[in-house]
Amino acid sequence: MKSRKRLAGFLFACTVALLPATALALSPQTRPVSASLAAHPPGAAIASGHHLATDAGLQVLAEGGNAFDAAVAVSSTLSVVEPISSGLGGGGLFLLHDARSGKDVMLDAREYAPESATPEQFLDKKGELDRDRSMNGPWSAGIPGLPAALVELAGKYGRLPLRQSLAPAIRIAREGFPVYARMAKGYASRREIMDRYPGTREVYLRNGKPIAEGDIFRQPELAHTLELLAAEGFDGFYRGETARKLIKGVNQAGGRWTARELAAYQVKQRTPISLDYRGWKVTTAPPPSSGGIALAEMLQILEPWNLQELDEAHRIHLVTEAMRRAYRDRTFFLGDPDFVEIPQKVLTSRDYAQGLRATIHPDKATPSDLLSGKPTPLEDDETTHFSIIDAEGNRVGGTQTVNLLYGSGLIPPGTGVLLNDEMDDFALKPGTPNAFGVMGYEANAPKPGKRMLSSMTPTFMESPDKVVVLGTPGGSRIITMVLLGVLGYDAGLSAQQVAALPRYHHQWLPDAISAESGAFSPEVAKTLEAMGHEVDLPGDEAAGGRGSSHVWGNLQTVAWDRASDVLSAGSDPRNPVGGAKVVIAADPPKP
Ligand code: DON
């Protein structure tokens, strides 16, 4: 902590003095208000990572459900058709807007650490982080939260019975769906781990053959587990038959789960983080996500600058400097708010952002050399996000995950439930980077019942005449992708353009800007390097770069323009099976 203070002082001393007065154009912070605004959307829009999930949501809306019932249908169907990304064995964060009360809430269905998961369990004999334990098999799994979120969404916010909104997922689990390229490729890369567990082999090697693109993938055990959830609600998963099978499967694989900790799972209602950015009200994910606090810091650092008027390299430079500072704070301060005191008020305040802004040199990178950290490769983009707005103006932004590709790889026999490997999101060994190369200390140390820090950042934006829902998977890069999305909407881009935006990222350590293929021209990369940035372009591995994947993320967004009364939806073009659809209501609700 001492060295952190030293660095802050150093930065302040060096950079404030150097700030030239030319600095940067200040921008207006209000948005024009249109004369007539529609009171509610002309229909509904859904964007998700799989077209079958989008269709499931639309079906439930057509049956009389609202956005929350649709969220149950979309979330549960994603759990069936994207086992690579999320599922009943994982968790999620769901940002809700209730049009009638005007209230926003975040359902925190994050997994928590089992009682047995003390830090020592994740160290090898030499005291190093045991990456096999943290990323694969029973010890990597937290107690799942997603099934409880489905029950809560339907029971507290929805209009239809749970069994009706779960019906599409149950049908698709039983009848099957065609395996797509990403799913087959992900399986091939995780097969060695997944083959360890008999319950997983039963599902993925049904005929002794690994799944291949185009196969019809059926999950009858998962259909049965979903049916128990539909019939019995919370108890249908966390107690009784499913719970017994989960515990047996985990413990036979060498883990230690108890019936008590499974039955004790609770979804938490959290107050979202809310801030103003250039006339937008931005509502986003509070802890145990790091997303909202980091997004608030970055946007408030950037707010006075008119980014559109800058040349591209300077725009990227300033955005990167904001990213660097927010991720430094993530490392030290953020964790489960029920276990650690987070200085949220300070971190999200304008004064704090102003102080950080003052340390940014307009043309020079600030070195991130506070702590040494061995760069760790960033993983592929898994997890999944969906965005929904219905004809009444209710909204859901849901990001859900089993963490890395196919989570822990472990399916307890007979359940069809692929368990997460979310324990790796804890700082299992202080100062040692996790799979996403991010580190943490005490605030995010594992403790029984504690929720691991997340980067999932479901977000709403509202201006006087526009309403937006957005989010994406991508591990630690989620927050910066959402930031670029917010900046994109602010610059006037459409939903589809925002989903397609080229991406770049900085997370304090490693001290480099990583970028997608084509995100920067060679000239822009050169200018950034001349400012002192290390630029890590895809394919740079041979040159010692981190070899980031060529494309990242899977951003799903919907937008309603109240002035033109137009609904739109954008699905990330990087994901060919995604689905963004708008349906205009035949019989819109009365204002
Ligand atoms: O909650 C988190 O931040 C992570 N478990 C999300 C993982 C993820 O996005 C995987 N994709 N790269």
XYZ file of C-alpha atoms and ligand atoms in Angstrom:
603
model
C 0.000 0.000 0.000
C 2.882 2.283 0.830
C 4.405 1.879 -2.608
C 1.024 2.630 -4.148
C 0.933 5.967 -2.382
C 4.478 6.652 -3.475
C 3.565 5.991 -7.090
C 0.523 8.250 -6.926
C 2.679 11.042 -5.504
C 5.308 10.460 -8.138
C 2.779 10.557 -10.926
C 1.218 13.691 -9.631
C 4.521 15.493 -9.265
C 5.815 14.501 -12.686
C 2.776 14.894 -14.785
C 0.824 17.815 -13.434
C 3.829 20.023 -13.918
C 4.172 18.859 -17.497
C 0.590 19.367 -18.604
C 0.688 21.895 -21.405
C -2.019 24.475 -21.462
C -2.946 23.504 -25.039
C -4.418 20.460 -23.435
C -7.638 19.133 -24.651
C -10.887 20.499 -25.898
C -13.563 20.609 -23.244
C -16.931 19.408 -24.339
C -20.533 20.364 -23.557
C -22.124 18.089 -20.977
C -25.759 18.390 -21.821
C -27.674 16.687 -24.554
C -30.453 18.277 -26.594
C -33.943 17.216 -25.584
C -36.413 16.419 -28.334
C -39.828 18.010 -28.255
C -41.954 14.852 -28.282
C -40.891 11.597 -26.771
C -42.629 8.229 -26.964
C -43.812 7.028 -23.567
C -42.980 3.374 -24.150
C -41.189 1.352 -26.837
C -43.121 0.338 -29.950
C -42.332 -3.328 -29.269
C -39.538 -5.393 -27.819
C -35.903 -6.048 -28.670
C -33.602 -8.859 -27.591
C -29.945 -9.438 -28.376
C -28.132 -12.528 -27.143
C -25.206 -14.771 -27.967
C -27.405 -17.452 -29.572
C -30.369 -17.028 -31.882
C -32.255 -19.883 -30.194
C -32.090 -18.009 -26.879
C -33.292 -14.787 -28.514
C -36.205 -16.699 -30.066
C -37.016 -18.302 -26.697
C -37.275 -14.829 -25.151
C -39.506 -13.570 -27.950
C -41.732 -16.635 -27.605
C -42.262 -15.961 -23.914
C -43.039 -12.290 -24.641
C -45.609 -13.394 -27.238
C -47.201 -15.608 -24.566
C -47.808 -12.538 -22.415
C -44.578 -12.427 -20.451
C -42.585 -9.302 -19.663
C -38.835 -8.620 -20.009
C -38.148 -10.536 -16.789
C -39.943 -13.670 -18.001
C -38.059 -13.260 -21.276
C -34.821 -13.022 -19.291
C -35.608 -16.390 -17.668
C -36.197 -17.912 -21.117
C -33.066 -16.361 -22.651
C -30.810 -17.126 -19.691
C -31.949 -20.747 -19.347
C -31.731 -21.351 -23.098
C -28.216 -19.898 -23.203
C -27.427 -22.326 -20.385
C -28.451 -25.163 -22.706
C -27.030 -23.997 -26.038
C -23.837 -22.278 -24.832
C -22.364 -24.703 -22.277
C -19.046 -23.260 -23.321
C -19.999 -19.942 -21.738
C -22.555 -20.199 -18.976
C -25.062 -22.514 -17.391
C -26.971 -23.741 -14.357
C -23.625 -24.681 -12.824
C -22.444 -21.059 -12.961
C -23.649 -17.622 -11.989
C -24.483 -14.211 -13.330
C -25.304 -10.582 -12.672
C -28.677 -9.267 -13.845
C -29.366 -5.547 -14.066
C -33.109 -4.855 -14.024
C -35.191 -1.773 -14.737
C -38.817 -1.931 -13.670
C -40.739 0.516 -15.866
C -43.662 0.878 -13.479
C -41.662 1.892 -10.407
C -38.782 3.383 -12.370
C -36.415 1.444 -10.090
C -33.171 -0.260 -11.013
C -31.695 -3.193 -9.136
C -28.927 -5.704 -9.723
C -29.574 -9.341 -8.913
C -26.264 -10.738 -7.738
C -26.297 -14.442 -8.550
C -22.546 -14.770 -8.327
C -21.143 -18.069 -7.072
C -19.591 -18.216 -3.620
C -16.686 -20.118 -2.175
C -17.531 -23.399 -0.444
C -16.518 -23.781 3.189
C -13.653 -26.078 2.297
C -12.059 -23.586 -0.108
C -9.404 -21.976 2.054
C -6.431 -20.330 0.297
C -4.062 -23.206 1.218
C -6.170 -25.576 -0.859
C -5.008 -23.772 -4.003
C -1.266 -23.834 -3.373
C 1.082 -26.612 -4.424
C 3.870 -28.069 -2.282
C 6.143 -25.172 -3.168
C 3.535 -22.638 -2.159
C 2.814 -21.641 -5.765
C -0.689 -21.245 -7.164
C -1.890 -24.664 -8.302
C -3.458 -23.669 -11.612
C -4.919 -27.098 -12.215
C -6.911 -26.811 -8.983
C -7.967 -23.219 -9.619
C -9.159 -23.769 -13.192
C -10.181 -27.426 -13.521
C -12.331 -29.880 -11.607
C -14.120 -29.791 -8.262
C -11.951 -27.296 -6.375
C -12.288 -24.691 -9.087
C -16.069 -24.544 -8.725
C -18.000 -22.101 -6.575
C -21.550 -22.807 -5.357
C -23.745 -22.005 -8.396
C -26.064 -18.984 -8.391
C -27.782 -19.045 -11.775
C -30.696 -21.385 -10.905
C -31.576 -19.185 -7.917
C -31.570 -16.120 -10.192
C -34.065 -17.783 -12.551
C -36.366 -18.515 -9.622
C -36.051 -14.945 -8.314
C -36.581 -13.339 -11.737
C -39.740 -15.348 -12.358
C -41.131 -15.155 -8.824
C -40.453 -11.526 -7.991
C -40.478 -9.747 -11.340
C -42.063 -11.985 -13.968
C -45.673 -12.526 -14.864
C -45.595 -16.141 -15.998
C -44.972 -19.324 -14.008
C -41.374 -20.483 -14.010
C -42.277 -23.680 -15.865
C -43.627 -21.630 -18.796
C -40.524 -19.478 -19.177
C -38.253 -22.514 -18.734
C -40.195 -24.523 -21.337
C -38.067 -23.538 -24.381
C -34.828 -24.457 -22.579
C -36.246 -27.807 -21.461
C -37.410 -28.610 -24.996
C -34.060 -27.678 -26.573
C -32.119 -29.645 -23.949
C -34.208 -32.729 -24.717
C -34.539 -32.405 -28.516
C -31.060 -31.017 -29.086
C -29.568 -28.297 -31.261
C -26.801 -28.237 -33.870
C -23.268 -27.945 -32.515
C -21.613 -24.776 -33.888
C -17.942 -24.243 -34.699
C -16.993 -22.353 -31.514
C -18.550 -25.045 -29.330
C -16.732 -27.893 -31.103
C -13.448 -26.002 -31.122
C -13.755 -25.142 -27.429
C -14.483 -28.770 -26.617
C -11.407 -29.905 -28.510
C -9.246 -27.548 -26.474
C -10.763 -28.616 -23.107
C -11.264 -32.307 -23.885
C -8.303 -33.526 -21.913
C -9.787 -32.037 -18.729
C -13.396 -32.916 -19.534
C -12.464 -36.550 -20.180
C -11.327 -36.883 -16.569
C -14.904 -36.950 -15.267
C -17.386 -39.783 -15.959
C -20.426 -37.451 -15.776
C -18.889 -35.207 -18.427
C -17.885 -38.107 -20.666
C -21.469 -39.358 -20.483
C -22.696 -36.091 -22.035
C -19.899 -35.182 -24.431
C -18.819 -38.616 -25.589
C -22.264 -40.109 -25.883
C -21.376 -42.434 -28.753
C -17.745 -42.648 -27.852
C -17.120 -39.856 -30.327
C -16.332 -36.234 -29.450
C -18.926 -33.651 -30.485
C -18.396 -32.170 -33.937
C -19.853 -29.171 -35.725
C -23.312 -29.979 -37.112
C -24.044 -32.868 -34.677
C -27.332 -32.619 -32.827
C -26.393 -32.196 -29.163
C -28.983 -33.550 -26.721
C -28.829 -33.161 -22.943
C -31.632 -35.284 -21.420
C -30.142 -35.126 -17.889
C -30.042 -31.339 -18.074
C -33.663 -31.335 -19.299
C -34.585 -33.368 -16.208
C -32.678 -31.002 -13.903
C -34.474 -28.024 -15.484
C -37.814 -29.789 -15.045
C -37.159 -30.246 -11.322
C -36.289 -26.545 -11.104
C -39.490 -25.662 -13.007
C -41.614 -27.847 -10.732
C -40.071 -27.106 -7.346
C -38.322 -23.765 -7.738
C -35.274 -23.186 -5.502
C -35.608 -26.554 -3.751
C -35.654 -28.297 -7.122
C -31.980 -27.468 -7.518
C -30.515 -26.588 -4.126
C -32.210 -29.381 -2.126
C -33.434 -32.875 -2.944
C -32.467 -35.016 -5.923
C -30.364 -32.506 -7.872
C -28.531 -31.283 -4.780
C -27.714 -34.860 -3.754
C -26.319 -35.660 -7.195
C -24.281 -32.451 -7.315
C -22.692 -33.094 -3.946
C -22.024 -36.733 -4.702
C -20.447 -35.872 -8.062
C -18.227 -33.122 -6.638
C -17.117 -35.205 -3.692
C -16.440 -38.317 -5.763
C -14.220 -36.167 -7.973
C -12.200 -35.222 -4.876
C -13.936 -31.989 -3.804
C -15.771 -31.167 -0.579
C -19.247 -29.653 -0.847
C -21.934 -29.873 1.814
C -25.732 -29.965 1.566
C -25.883 -27.052 4.014
C -23.869 -24.625 1.912
C -25.798 -25.515 -1.238
C -29.174 -24.983 0.470
C -27.933 -21.679 1.936
C -27.368 -20.015 -1.463
C -29.067 -16.635 -1.785
C -29.451 -14.170 -4.605
C -28.579 -10.682 -3.328
C -30.309 -7.505 -4.408
C -27.657 -4.842 -4.910
C -28.053 -1.139 -5.553
C -26.509 -0.389 -8.944
C -23.846 2.237 -9.455
C -25.255 5.260 -11.160
C -23.406 8.229 -12.629
C -23.827 11.020 -15.152
C -21.647 11.080 -18.220
C -22.079 13.936 -20.692
C -25.846 14.029 -20.210
C -26.302 10.234 -20.046
C -27.393 8.512 -16.879
C -25.249 5.389 -16.744
C -26.483 2.575 -14.473
C -24.147 -0.323 -13.990
C -22.931 -3.260 -11.929
C -21.830 -2.693 -8.284
C -19.538 -5.049 -6.326
C -18.994 -7.965 -6.305
C -18.442 -6.807 -9.867
C -15.497 -4.529 -10.403
C -17.169 -3.308 -13.583
C -19.309 -0.449 -12.315
C -16.660 1.178 -10.142
C -14.051 0.898 -12.885
C -16.481 2.215 -15.502
C -17.419 5.155 -13.257
C -13.758 5.989 -12.714
C -12.925 5.799 -16.409
C -15.928 7.786 -17.631
C -15.470 10.497 -15.020
C -11.778 10.796 -15.812
C -12.634 11.175 -19.506
C -15.725 13.359 -19.230
C -14.281 16.856 -19.700
C -12.407 15.912 -22.861
C -14.132 16.030 -26.200
C -12.761 12.741 -27.467
C -14.338 13.094 -30.900
C -12.280 16.184 -31.613
C -8.957 14.509 -30.904
C -6.884 12.605 -33.417
C -7.214 8.844 -33.028
C -3.877 8.236 -31.302
C -4.539 10.884 -28.647
C -8.049 9.592 -28.098
C -6.724 6.053 -27.577
C -3.942 7.393 -25.354
C -6.351 9.174 -22.998
C -8.798 6.272 -22.873
C -5.892 3.922 -22.142
C -4.642 6.122 -19.316
C -8.131 6.069 -17.781
C -8.196 2.252 -18.107
C -4.775 1.904 -16.472
C -5.813 3.905 -13.422
C -9.144 2.156 -12.915
C -7.567 -1.317 -13.138
C -4.925 -0.362 -10.611
C -7.697 0.393 -8.113
C -9.480 -2.828 -9.032
C -6.384 -4.739 -7.970
C -6.247 -3.307 -4.473
C -9.692 -2.299 -3.347
C -12.384 -4.473 -4.853
C -13.998 -7.680 -3.618
C -17.244 -8.985 -2.131
C -18.860 -5.996 -0.336
C -20.270 -8.343 2.323
C -16.706 -9.230 3.342
C -14.565 -6.181 2.654
C -15.020 -2.492 3.075
C -14.803 -0.927 -0.359
C -14.115 2.808 -0.591
C -16.862 3.001 -3.207
C -17.862 6.575 -2.475
C -14.327 7.821 -3.010
C -13.564 5.664 -6.028
C -16.736 6.742 -7.817
C -16.510 10.430 -6.907
C -15.834 13.203 -9.389
C -13.123 14.639 -7.143
C -11.210 11.395 -7.169
C -11.551 11.174 -10.956
C -10.329 14.741 -11.233
C -7.254 13.886 -9.190
C -6.512 10.916 -11.425
C -7.093 13.004 -14.542
C -4.530 15.493 -13.354
C -1.898 12.758 -13.417
C -2.430 12.036 -17.111
C 0.033 13.567 -19.516
C -1.630 14.484 -22.807
C 1.113 12.946 -24.962
C 2.984 10.489 -22.732
C 2.186 7.070 -21.331
C 2.436 6.673 -17.560
C 4.466 3.572 -16.681
C 2.514 0.994 -14.658
C 5.552 -0.331 -12.858
C 4.159 -0.368 -9.355
C 4.227 -4.138 -8.948
C 5.981 -6.724 -10.946
C 3.603 -9.281 -12.342
C 4.351 -12.077 -14.680
C 2.221 -11.554 -17.764
C -0.242 -14.379 -18.109
C -1.958 -15.215 -21.381
C -5.480 -13.939 -21.682
C -8.011 -16.654 -22.356
C -10.586 -16.886 -25.100
C -13.777 -14.952 -24.742
C -16.385 -17.052 -22.995
C -19.242 -16.045 -20.689
C -22.277 -14.537 -22.375
C -24.480 -11.471 -22.248
C -28.053 -10.672 -23.270
C -29.948 -7.393 -23.471
C -33.732 -7.062 -23.410
C -36.243 -4.225 -23.561
C -39.973 -4.911 -23.671
C -42.944 -2.869 -24.892
C -43.603 -1.536 -21.384
C -40.071 -0.220 -21.079
C -38.811 -2.914 -18.664
C -35.180 -3.768 -19.247
C -32.772 -6.575 -18.406
C -29.035 -6.683 -18.973
C -27.757 -10.105 -17.961
C -24.174 -11.331 -18.052
C -23.714 -14.948 -17.010
C -20.774 -17.278 -16.875
C -19.094 -20.518 -15.939
C -15.805 -18.565 -16.260
C -13.337 -20.227 -18.655
C -14.167 -22.516 -21.592
C -16.624 -25.157 -20.323
C -15.956 -24.007 -16.750
C -14.367 -26.638 -14.520
C -15.066 -29.381 -17.072
C -16.887 -31.337 -14.366
C -20.493 -32.530 -14.740
C -21.686 -34.380 -11.621
C -23.186 -37.614 -13.025
C -26.871 -37.557 -13.860
C -27.321 -33.773 -13.600
C -26.197 -32.442 -17.001
C -24.898 -29.451 -14.979
C -21.443 -28.362 -16.020
C -19.882 -26.680 -12.990
C -18.050 -23.371 -13.166
C -14.381 -22.684 -12.458
C -15.065 -19.306 -10.904
C -12.705 -19.851 -7.946
C -9.949 -18.653 -10.265
C -11.538 -15.179 -10.127
C -10.402 -14.912 -6.501
C -6.909 -13.678 -5.728
C -5.990 -17.228 -4.667
C -2.384 -16.236 -4.138
C -1.880 -12.540 -3.421
C -0.144 -10.758 -6.290
C -0.252 -13.744 -8.639
C -2.231 -13.036 -11.792
C -5.245 -15.202 -12.565
C -6.276 -16.575 -15.963
C -7.048 -13.059 -17.142
C -3.723 -11.690 -16.008
C -5.384 -9.598 -13.284
C -4.140 -9.717 -9.740
C -5.616 -8.994 -6.374
C -4.830 -8.923 -2.701
C -6.726 -9.202 0.562
C -9.950 -7.598 -0.718
C -10.437 -10.480 -3.120
C -8.909 -13.312 -1.079
C -11.102 -16.438 -0.889
C -13.179 -17.045 2.244
C -16.022 -19.489 2.851
C -19.268 -17.962 1.597
C -17.489 -15.047 -0.094
C -18.230 -14.103 -3.703
C -15.283 -13.767 -6.045
C -14.702 -10.425 -7.747
C -16.170 -10.259 -11.236
C -15.675 -8.044 -14.252
C -19.176 -8.620 -15.593
C -20.681 -5.227 -16.366
C -24.289 -5.242 -17.555
C -25.054 -1.565 -18.152
C -27.921 0.818 -18.961
C -27.557 4.246 -20.545
C -30.321 6.812 -20.610
C -30.296 10.239 -22.174
C -33.378 12.434 -22.400
C -34.312 10.684 -25.634
C -32.471 7.365 -25.699
C -32.399 4.170 -23.671
C -29.684 1.555 -24.105
C -28.819 -1.855 -22.616
C -25.363 -3.308 -23.272
C -22.834 -5.838 -22.060
C -20.368 -8.473 -23.183
C -18.216 -11.381 -22.043
C -14.421 -11.174 -22.161
C -12.946 -11.636 -18.679
C -11.020 -8.604 -17.511
C -11.610 -6.973 -20.904
C -15.366 -6.819 -20.289
C -15.154 -3.458 -18.549
C -13.105 -1.759 -21.243
C -15.375 -3.173 -23.977
C -18.379 -1.707 -22.163
C -16.480 1.582 -21.833
C -15.825 1.661 -25.585
C -19.512 0.828 -26.132
C -20.635 3.734 -23.934
C -18.261 6.075 -25.777
C -19.596 4.701 -29.086
C -23.206 5.423 -28.202
C -22.167 8.860 -26.985
C -20.507 9.477 -30.345
C -23.840 8.706 -32.059
C -23.220 5.140 -33.272
C -26.096 2.705 -33.818
C -26.580 -0.494 -31.783
C -25.049 -2.646 -34.521
C -22.098 -0.270 -34.944
C -21.448 -0.373 -31.197
C -21.495 -4.203 -31.256
C -18.976 -4.172 -34.106
C -16.582 -1.516 -32.713
C -12.877 -2.479 -32.836
C -11.473 -3.089 -29.355
C -8.404 -2.264 -27.331
C -7.615 -2.729 -23.684
C -5.238 -1.810 -20.890
C -5.421 -3.294 -17.403
C -2.573 -1.564 -15.614
C -0.540 -4.775 -15.500
C 0.708 -6.046 -17.856
C 1.706 -2.553 -18.917
C 0.651 -2.759 -22.555
C -2.249 -1.790 -24.756
C -3.592 -4.923 -26.375
C -5.711 -4.546 -29.466
C -7.786 -6.611 -31.841
C -6.593 -7.168 -35.389
C -7.277 -4.026 -37.333
C -8.163 -1.898 -34.292
C -5.202 0.419 -34.921
C -3.568 1.457 -38.152
C 0.232 1.034 -38.195
C 0.550 4.849 -37.967
C -1.639 5.045 -34.863
C 0.296 2.166 -33.250
C 3.529 3.983 -34.032
C 2.283 7.264 -32.541
C 1.185 5.447 -29.396
C 4.603 3.807 -29.117
C 6.237 7.191 -29.522
C 4.150 8.380 -26.555
C 5.681 5.572 -24.501
C 2.982 2.915 -24.767
C 3.789 -0.687 -25.403
C 1.353 -1.801 -28.067
C 0.573 -5.498 -28.127
C -0.978 -6.325 -31.461
C -2.232 -9.821 -32.289
C 0.483 -12.030 -33.664
C 3.107 -10.220 -31.625
C 3.859 -13.368 -29.636
C 7.197 -13.966 -31.339
C 8.214 -10.451 -30.388
C 7.454 -11.204 -26.738
C 3.888 -9.925 -26.811
C 1.103 -11.671 -24.988
C -0.331 -13.047 -28.202
C -3.820 -11.761 -27.537
C -6.500 -13.416 -29.611
C -7.411 -11.662 -32.830
C -10.924 -10.757 -31.833
C -12.560 -10.536 -28.439
C -15.909 -10.231 -26.847
C -19.480 -10.895 -27.827
C -21.304 -7.627 -27.215
C -25.096 -7.728 -27.256
C -27.064 -4.496 -27.074
C -30.521 -3.020 -27.607
C -31.480 0.636 -27.934
C -34.709 2.590 -28.015
C -34.687 6.047 -29.544
C -37.637 7.787 -27.936
C -37.517 10.769 -30.279
C -37.901 8.713 -33.461
C -39.605 5.872 -31.539
C -37.291 3.347 -33.140
C -36.084 0.171 -31.443
C -32.854 -1.439 -32.543
C -30.701 -4.377 -31.534
C -27.050 -5.127 -32.194
C -25.345 -8.502 -31.987
C -21.601 -8.860 -32.114
C -20.585 -9.772 -35.682
C -17.671 -11.746 -34.203
C -20.181 -14.415 -33.142
C -21.992 -15.935 -36.129
C -24.703 -17.692 -34.061
C -25.811 -14.582 -32.143
C -29.313 -13.219 -32.476
C -30.546 -9.599 -32.366
C -34.215 -9.095 -33.103
C -36.823 -6.364 -32.831
C -40.524 -7.156 -32.770
C -43.055 -4.365 -33.147
C -46.078 -4.875 -30.916
C -49.408 -5.306 -32.677
C -51.151 -4.039 -29.590
C -48.833 -1.723 -27.682
C -49.539 -1.123 -23.986
C -51.420 2.075 -23.196
C -49.272 4.859 -21.793
O -16.831 -12.837 -13.667
C -15.857 -12.626 -14.376
O -15.318 -11.548 -14.461
C -15.293 -13.763 -15.208
N -15.578 -15.023 -14.590
C -15.839 -13.662 -16.575
C -15.229 -14.702 -17.471
C -15.290 -14.373 -18.891
O -15.797 -13.367 -19.318
C -14.649 -15.377 -19.776
N -14.308 -14.805 -21.015
N -13.234 -14.542 -21.392
